[in-house]
Short mmCIF file of C-alpha atoms and ligand atoms in Angstrom, two decimals:
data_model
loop_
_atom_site.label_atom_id
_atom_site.label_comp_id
_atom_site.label_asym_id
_atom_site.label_seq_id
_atom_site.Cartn_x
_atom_site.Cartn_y
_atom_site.Cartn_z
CA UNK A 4 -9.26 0.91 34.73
CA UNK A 5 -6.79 -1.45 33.38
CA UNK A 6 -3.31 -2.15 35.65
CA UNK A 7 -0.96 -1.47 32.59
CA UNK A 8 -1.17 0.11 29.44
CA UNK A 9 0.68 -1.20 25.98
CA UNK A 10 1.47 1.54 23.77
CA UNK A 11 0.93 0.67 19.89
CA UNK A 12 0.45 4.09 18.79
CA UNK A 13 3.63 4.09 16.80
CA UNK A 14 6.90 2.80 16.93
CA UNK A 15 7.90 7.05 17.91
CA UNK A 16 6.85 6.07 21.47
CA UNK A 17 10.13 3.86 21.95
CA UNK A 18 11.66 5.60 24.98
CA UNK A 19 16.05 5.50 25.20
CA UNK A 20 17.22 2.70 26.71
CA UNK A 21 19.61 2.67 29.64
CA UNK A 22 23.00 2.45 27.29
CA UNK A 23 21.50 5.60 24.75
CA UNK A 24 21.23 7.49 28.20
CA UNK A 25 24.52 6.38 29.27
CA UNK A 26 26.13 6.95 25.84
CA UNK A 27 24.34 10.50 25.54
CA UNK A 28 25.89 10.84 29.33
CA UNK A 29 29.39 10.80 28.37
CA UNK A 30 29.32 12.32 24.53
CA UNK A 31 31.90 14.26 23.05
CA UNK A 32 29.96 17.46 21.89
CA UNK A 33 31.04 20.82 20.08
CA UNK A 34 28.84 23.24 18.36
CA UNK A 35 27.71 21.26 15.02
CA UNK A 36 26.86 24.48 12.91
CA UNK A 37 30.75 25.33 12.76
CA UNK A 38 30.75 21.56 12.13
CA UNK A 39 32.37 20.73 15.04
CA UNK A 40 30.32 18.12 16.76
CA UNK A 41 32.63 15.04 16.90
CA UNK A 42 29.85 12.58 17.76
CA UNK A 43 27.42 14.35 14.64
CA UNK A 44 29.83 13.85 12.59
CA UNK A 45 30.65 10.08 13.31
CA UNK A 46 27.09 9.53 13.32
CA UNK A 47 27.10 11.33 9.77
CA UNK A 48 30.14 9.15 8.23
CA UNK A 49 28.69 5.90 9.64
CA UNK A 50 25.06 6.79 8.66
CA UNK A 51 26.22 7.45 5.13
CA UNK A 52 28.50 4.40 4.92
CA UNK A 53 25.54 2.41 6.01
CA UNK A 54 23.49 3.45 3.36
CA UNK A 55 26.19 3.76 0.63
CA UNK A 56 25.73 7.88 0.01
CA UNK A 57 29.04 9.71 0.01
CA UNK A 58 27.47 12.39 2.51
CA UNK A 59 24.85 12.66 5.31
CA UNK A 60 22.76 15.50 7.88
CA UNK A 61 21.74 15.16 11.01
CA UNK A 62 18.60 16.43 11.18
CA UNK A 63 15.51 17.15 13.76
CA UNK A 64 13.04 14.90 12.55
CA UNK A 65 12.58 12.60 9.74
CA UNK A 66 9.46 16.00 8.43
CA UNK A 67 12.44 18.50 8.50
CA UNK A 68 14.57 15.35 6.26
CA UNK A 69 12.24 15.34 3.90
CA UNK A 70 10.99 19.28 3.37
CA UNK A 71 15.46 19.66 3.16
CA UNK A 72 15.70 16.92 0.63
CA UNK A 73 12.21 18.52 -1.40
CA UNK A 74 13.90 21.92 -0.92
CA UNK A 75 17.47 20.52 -1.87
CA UNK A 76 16.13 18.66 -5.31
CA UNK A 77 13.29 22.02 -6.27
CA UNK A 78 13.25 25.24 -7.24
CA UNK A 79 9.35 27.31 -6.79
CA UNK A 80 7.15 25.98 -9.50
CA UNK A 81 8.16 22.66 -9.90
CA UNK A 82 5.82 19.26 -9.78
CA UNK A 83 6.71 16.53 -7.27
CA UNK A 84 5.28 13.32 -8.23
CA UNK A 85 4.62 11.35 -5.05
CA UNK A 86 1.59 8.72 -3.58
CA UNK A 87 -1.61 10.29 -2.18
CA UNK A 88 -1.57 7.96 0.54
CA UNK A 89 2.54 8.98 1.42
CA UNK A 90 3.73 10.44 4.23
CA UNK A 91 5.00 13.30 2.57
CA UNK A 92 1.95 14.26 0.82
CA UNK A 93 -0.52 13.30 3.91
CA UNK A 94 1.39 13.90 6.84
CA UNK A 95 4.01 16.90 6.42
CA UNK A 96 1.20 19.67 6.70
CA UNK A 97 1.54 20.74 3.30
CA UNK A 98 5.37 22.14 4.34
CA UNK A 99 6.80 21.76 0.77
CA UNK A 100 4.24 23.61 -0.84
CA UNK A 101 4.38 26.48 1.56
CA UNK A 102 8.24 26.94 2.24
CA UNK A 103 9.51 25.50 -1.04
CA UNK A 104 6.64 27.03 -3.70
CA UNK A 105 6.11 23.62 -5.21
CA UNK A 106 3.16 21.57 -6.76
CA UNK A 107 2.25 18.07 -5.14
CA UNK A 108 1.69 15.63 -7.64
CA UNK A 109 -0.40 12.94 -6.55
CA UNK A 110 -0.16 9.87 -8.58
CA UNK A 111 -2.68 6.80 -7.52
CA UNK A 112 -0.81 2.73 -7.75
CA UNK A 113 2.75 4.86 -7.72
CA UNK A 114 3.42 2.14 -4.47
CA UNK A 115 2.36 -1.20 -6.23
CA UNK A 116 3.44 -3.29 -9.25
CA UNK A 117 2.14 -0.99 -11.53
CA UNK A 118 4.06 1.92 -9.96
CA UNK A 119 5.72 1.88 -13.26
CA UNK A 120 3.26 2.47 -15.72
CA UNK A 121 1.48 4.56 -13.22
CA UNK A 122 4.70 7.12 -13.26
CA UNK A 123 4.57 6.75 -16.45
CA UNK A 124 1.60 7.95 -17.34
CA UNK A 125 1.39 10.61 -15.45
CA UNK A 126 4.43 12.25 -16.91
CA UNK A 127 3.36 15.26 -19.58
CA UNK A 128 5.25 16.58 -21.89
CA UNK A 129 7.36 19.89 -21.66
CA UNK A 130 4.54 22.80 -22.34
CA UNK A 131 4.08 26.31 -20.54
CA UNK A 132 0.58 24.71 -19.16
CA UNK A 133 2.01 22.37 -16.85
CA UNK A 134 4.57 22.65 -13.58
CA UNK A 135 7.50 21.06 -14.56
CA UNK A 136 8.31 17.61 -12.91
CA UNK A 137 11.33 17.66 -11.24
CA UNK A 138 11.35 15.37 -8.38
CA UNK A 139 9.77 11.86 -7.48
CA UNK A 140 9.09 10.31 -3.99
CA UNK A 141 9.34 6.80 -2.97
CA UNK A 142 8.64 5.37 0.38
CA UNK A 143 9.51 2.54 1.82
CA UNK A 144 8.00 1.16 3.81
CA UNK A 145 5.16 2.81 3.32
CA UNK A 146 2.98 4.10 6.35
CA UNK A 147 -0.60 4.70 5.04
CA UNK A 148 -0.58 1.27 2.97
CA UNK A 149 0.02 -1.12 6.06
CA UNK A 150 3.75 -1.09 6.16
CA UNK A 151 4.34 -2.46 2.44
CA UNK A 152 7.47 -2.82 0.74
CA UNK A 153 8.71 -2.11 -2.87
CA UNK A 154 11.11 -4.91 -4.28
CA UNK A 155 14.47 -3.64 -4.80
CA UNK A 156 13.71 -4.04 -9.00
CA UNK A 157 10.40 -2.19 -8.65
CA UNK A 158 12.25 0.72 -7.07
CA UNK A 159 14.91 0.28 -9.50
CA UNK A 160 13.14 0.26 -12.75
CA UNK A 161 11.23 3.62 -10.98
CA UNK A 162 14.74 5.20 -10.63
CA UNK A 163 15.69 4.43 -13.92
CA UNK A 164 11.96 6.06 -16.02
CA UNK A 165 12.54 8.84 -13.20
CA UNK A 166 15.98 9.95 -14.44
CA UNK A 167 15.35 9.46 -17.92
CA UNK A 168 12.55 11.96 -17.92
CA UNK A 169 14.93 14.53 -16.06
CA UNK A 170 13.75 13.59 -12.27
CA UNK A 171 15.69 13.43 -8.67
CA UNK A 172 14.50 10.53 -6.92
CA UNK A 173 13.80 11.15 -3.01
CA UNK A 174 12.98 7.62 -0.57
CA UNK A 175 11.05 8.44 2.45
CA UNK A 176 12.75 5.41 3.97
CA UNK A 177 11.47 6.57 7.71
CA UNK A 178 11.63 2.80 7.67
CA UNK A 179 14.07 1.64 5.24
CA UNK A 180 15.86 -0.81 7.78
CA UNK A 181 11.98 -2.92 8.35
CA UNK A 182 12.19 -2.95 4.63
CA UNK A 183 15.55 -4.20 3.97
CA UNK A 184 15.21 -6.89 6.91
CA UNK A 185 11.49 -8.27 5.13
CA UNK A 186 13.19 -8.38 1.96
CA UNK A 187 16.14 -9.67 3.17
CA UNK A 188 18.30 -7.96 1.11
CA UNK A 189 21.32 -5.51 1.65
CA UNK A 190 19.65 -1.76 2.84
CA UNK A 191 21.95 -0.61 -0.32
CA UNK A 192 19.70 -2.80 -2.71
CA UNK A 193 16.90 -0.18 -2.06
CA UNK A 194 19.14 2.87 -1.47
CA UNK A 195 21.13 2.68 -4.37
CA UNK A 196 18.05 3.59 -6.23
CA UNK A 197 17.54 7.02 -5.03
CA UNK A 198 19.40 9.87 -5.33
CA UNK A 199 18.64 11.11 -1.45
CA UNK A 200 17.23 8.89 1.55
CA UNK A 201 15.89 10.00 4.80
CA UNK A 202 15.62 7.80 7.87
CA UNK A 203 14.13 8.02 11.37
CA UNK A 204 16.81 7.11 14.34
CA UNK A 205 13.57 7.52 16.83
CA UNK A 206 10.95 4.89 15.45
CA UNK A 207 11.31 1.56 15.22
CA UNK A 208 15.74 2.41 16.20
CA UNK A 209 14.62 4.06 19.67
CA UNK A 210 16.67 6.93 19.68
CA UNK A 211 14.81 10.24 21.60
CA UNK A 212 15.20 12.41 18.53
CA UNK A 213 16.49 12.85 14.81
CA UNK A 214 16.82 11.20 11.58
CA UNK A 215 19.17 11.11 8.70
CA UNK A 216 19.26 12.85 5.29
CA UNK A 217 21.88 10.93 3.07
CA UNK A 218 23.08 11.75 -0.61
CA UNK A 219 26.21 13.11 -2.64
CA UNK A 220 28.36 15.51 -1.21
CA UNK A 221 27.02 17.85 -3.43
CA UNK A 222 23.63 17.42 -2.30
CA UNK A 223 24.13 17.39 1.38
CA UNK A 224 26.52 20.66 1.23
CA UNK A 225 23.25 22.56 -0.05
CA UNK A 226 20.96 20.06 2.34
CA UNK A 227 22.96 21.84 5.16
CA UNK A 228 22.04 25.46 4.08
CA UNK A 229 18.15 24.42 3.89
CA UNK A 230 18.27 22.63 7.54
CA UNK A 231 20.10 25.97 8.79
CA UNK A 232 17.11 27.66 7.05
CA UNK A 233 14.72 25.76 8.31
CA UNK A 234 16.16 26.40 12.35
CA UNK A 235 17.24 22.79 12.15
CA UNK A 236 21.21 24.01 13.02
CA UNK A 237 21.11 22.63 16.52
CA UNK A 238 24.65 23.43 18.26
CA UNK A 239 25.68 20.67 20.47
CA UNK A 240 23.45 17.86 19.38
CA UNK A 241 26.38 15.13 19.90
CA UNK A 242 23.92 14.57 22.64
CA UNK A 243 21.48 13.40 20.24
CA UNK A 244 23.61 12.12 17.97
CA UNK A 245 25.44 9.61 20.53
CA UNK A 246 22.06 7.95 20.92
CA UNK A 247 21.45 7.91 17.26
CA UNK A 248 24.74 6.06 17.01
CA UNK A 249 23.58 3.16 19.66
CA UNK A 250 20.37 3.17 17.24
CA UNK A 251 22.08 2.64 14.57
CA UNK A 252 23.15 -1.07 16.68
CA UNK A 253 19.65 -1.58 17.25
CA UNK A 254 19.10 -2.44 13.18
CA UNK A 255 19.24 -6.47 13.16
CA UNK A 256 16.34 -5.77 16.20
CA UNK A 257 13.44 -4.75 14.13
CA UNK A 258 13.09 -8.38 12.67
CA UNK A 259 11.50 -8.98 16.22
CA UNK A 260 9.10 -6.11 15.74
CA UNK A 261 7.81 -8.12 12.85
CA UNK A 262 7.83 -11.37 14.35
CA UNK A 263 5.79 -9.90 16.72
CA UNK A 264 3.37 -8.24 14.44
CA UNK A 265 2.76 -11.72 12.63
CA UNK A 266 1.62 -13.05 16.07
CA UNK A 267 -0.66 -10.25 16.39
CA UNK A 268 -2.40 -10.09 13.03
CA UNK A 269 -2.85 -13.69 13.31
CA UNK A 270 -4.32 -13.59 16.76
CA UNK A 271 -6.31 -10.69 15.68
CA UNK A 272 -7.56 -12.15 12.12
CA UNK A 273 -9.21 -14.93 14.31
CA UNK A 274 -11.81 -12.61 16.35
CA UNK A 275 -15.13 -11.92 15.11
CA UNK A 276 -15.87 -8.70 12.94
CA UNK A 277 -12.15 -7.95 12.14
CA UNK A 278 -10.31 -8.06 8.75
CA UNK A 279 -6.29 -7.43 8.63
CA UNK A 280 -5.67 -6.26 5.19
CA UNK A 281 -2.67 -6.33 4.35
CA UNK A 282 -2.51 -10.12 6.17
CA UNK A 283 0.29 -11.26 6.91
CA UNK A 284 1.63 -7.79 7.61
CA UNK A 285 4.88 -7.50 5.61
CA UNK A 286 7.00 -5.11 8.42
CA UNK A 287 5.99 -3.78 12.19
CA UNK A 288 2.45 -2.28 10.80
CA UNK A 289 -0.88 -3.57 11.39
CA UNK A 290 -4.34 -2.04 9.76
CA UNK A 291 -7.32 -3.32 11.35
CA UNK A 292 -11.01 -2.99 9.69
CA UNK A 293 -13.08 -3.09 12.19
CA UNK A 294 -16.32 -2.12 10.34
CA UNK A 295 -17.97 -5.96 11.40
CA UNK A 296 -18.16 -4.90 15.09
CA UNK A 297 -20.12 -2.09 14.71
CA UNK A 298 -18.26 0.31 16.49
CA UNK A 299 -16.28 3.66 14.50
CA UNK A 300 -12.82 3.34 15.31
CA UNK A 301 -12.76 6.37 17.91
CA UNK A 302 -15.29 4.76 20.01
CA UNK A 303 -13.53 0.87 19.71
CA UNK A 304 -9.94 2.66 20.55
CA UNK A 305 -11.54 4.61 23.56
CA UNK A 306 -13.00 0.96 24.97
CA UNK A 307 -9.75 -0.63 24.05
CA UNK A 308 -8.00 2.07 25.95
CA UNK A 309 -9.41 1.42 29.08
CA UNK A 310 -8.38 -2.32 28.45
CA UNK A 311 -5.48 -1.16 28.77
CA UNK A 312 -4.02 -0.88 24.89
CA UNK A 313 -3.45 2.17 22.52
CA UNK A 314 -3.69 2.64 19.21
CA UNK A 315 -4.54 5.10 16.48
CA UNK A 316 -7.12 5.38 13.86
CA UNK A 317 -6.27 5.68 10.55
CA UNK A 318 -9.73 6.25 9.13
CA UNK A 319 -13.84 5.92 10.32
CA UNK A 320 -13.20 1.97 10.32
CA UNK A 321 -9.17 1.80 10.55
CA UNK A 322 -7.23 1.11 13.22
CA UNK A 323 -3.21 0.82 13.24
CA UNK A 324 -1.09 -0.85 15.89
CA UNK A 325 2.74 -1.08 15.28
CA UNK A 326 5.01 -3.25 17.31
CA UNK A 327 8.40 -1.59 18.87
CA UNK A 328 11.28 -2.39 20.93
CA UNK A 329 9.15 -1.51 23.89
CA UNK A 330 6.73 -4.34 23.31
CA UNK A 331 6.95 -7.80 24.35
CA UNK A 332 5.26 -11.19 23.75
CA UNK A 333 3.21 -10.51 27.27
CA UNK A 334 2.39 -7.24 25.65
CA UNK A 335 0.70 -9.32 22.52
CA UNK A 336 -1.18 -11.57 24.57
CA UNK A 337 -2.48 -8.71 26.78
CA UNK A 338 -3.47 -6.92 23.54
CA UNK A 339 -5.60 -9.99 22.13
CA UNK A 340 -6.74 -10.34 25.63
CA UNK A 341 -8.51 -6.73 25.33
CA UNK A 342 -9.29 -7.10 21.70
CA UNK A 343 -11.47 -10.42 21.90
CA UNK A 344 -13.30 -8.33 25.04
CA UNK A 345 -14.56 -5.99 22.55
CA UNK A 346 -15.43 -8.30 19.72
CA UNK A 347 -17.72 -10.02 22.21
CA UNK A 348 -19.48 -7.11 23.14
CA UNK A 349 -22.84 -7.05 21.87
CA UNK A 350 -23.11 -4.94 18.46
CA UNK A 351 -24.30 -1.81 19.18
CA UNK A 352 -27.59 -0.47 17.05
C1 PLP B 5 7.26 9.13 10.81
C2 PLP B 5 7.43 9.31 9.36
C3 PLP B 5 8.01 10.47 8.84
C4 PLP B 5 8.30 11.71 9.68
O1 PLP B 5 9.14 11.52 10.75
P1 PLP B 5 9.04 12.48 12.05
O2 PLP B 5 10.34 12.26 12.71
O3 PLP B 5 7.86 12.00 12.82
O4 PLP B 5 8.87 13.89 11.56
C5 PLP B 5 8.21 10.54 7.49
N1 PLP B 5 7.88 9.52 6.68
C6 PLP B 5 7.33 8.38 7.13
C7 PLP B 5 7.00 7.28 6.18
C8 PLP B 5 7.07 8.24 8.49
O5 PLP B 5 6.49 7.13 8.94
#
């Protein structure tokens, strides 16, 4: 068995660093449903400042963010025009559809170029046959599709044929800051063009718990009554929230994360019977095609785990590895170390 194992499940596995756990040590806590949580609420002001919304909500997990903000923007019977491939539609158990009554909308390219004409064309016209499209959702970066970005114009332009056709606009930004840093633009440049954002404090940021819903004051005044709904009113969670706020320092970090991935990808693009795709990686997010060696992804990430490295599958020949605060540049070299073991193994019949 391997002497030490590098976690590259996801960049969730972060664990609080010494000054969260001293921060969440000496917070200032009250109970946050009567609002009075002094450390939620800075955490709230500076969130929403950061992002340029007038208003923001602490919230459980970045899921809970985004079922309050589909909930927030809905009412039952509605469409929501989103990717197939998003986190939302993929990942969130179907939550929106069950709790909030509304129709997914899966729209193929919506995260690409085209994204445009894609929306578009999916758009049909008011009639008593079809659920009414109400709300569309962005993210960025995206998860499924390797980490990609959308261009501050391509989201804009989306905002724009959104709201003329009578739509919110909702950004799954669980990772809006590794978008804003490989675009190197302001965060605001991509924010501006929704009318709600949600990001995760405990990915790539490190915090234990929580993420941020942001919007008008209007928006996050009924956002509240959906997260109280939802059993997301959680008392004195200043204790949370004071390691959200050290998170929120950990921002101009995450441009290691992708330095880091670069060196990985382009170790990895160099063994036998592996394809990167998309190479270079554009953020912290890696998708490996491992189809040349032979092996299905659950039986390479079993061999690579007792090398000593985790990672998930994202499909029969996917594999994803993100890069995190917790990983260093002995944690890469370890990691092509095990790799290069298995691409040497004989290919199985
Ligand atoms: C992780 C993730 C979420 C959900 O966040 P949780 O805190 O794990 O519930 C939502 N959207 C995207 C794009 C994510 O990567």
């Amino acid at each position: 068995m391997a002497t030490r194992m590098v976690d590259l499940r996801s960049d969730t596995v972060t664990l609080p660093s010494m000054e969260m756990r001293e921060a969440i040590s000496k917070a200032e806590v009250g109970d946050d449903v009567y609002g009075e949580d002094p450390t939620v609420n800075r955490l709230e002001r500076e969130a929403a400042m950061l992002v340029g919304k007038e208003a923001a909500l602490f919230v459980p997990s970045g899921t809970m963010g985004n079922l309050v903000a589909v909930l927030t923007h809905t009412s039952r019977g509605n469409a929501v025009i989103l990717d197939p491939e998003s986190h939302i539609f993929y990942y969130e158990a179907g939550g929106a559809s069950l709790v909030g009554g509304v129709q997914f909308w899966p729209v193929e390219n919506l995260h690409s170029p085209e994204g445009l004409q894609s929306f578009k064309s999916a758009l049909r016209p008011d009639n008593i046959h079809f659920a009414p499209a109400k709300l569309l959702c962005l993210e960025n970066t995206h998860n499924r599709r390797g980490g990609t970005v959308l261009k501050p114009e391509e989201q804009a332009a989306l905002y724009e044929s959104a709201r003329e056709a009578g739509l919110s606009v909702h950004l799954d930004g669980a990772r809006i800051f590794n978008a804003a840093i490989a675009l190197n633009c302001p965060v605001t440049a991509l924010t501006r063009s929704c009318d709600s954002v949600m990001f995760s404090l405990s990915k790539g940021l490190g915090a234990p718990a929580g993420s941020i819903l942001a919007g008008s004051a209007s928006f996050i005044q009924l956002a509240r009554r959906y997260r109280k709904i939802l059993g997301g009113g959680m008392r004195q969670s200043g204790i949370l929230a004071a390691a959200g706020l050290i998170a929120l320092k950990h921002i101009p970090y995450l441009a290691a994360d992708h330095r880091r991935a670069l060196r990985l990808a382009e170790g990895l693009n160099r063994l036998p019977g592996l394809k990167i795709s998309p190479f270079p990686p554009p953020t912290n997010i890696i998708i490996i095609d491992i189809e040349d060696t032979g092996l299905p992804s659950v039986e390479f990430l079993s061999i690579l785990q007792s090398y000593g490295v985790k990672a998930v599958s994202f499909g029969v020949n996917l594999v994803r590895m993100v890069t995190h605060r917790d990983i260093n540049d002995n944690d890469i070299d370890w990691t092509l170390k095990a790799v290069e073991k298995i691409c040497l193994l004989k290919k199985r019949v």
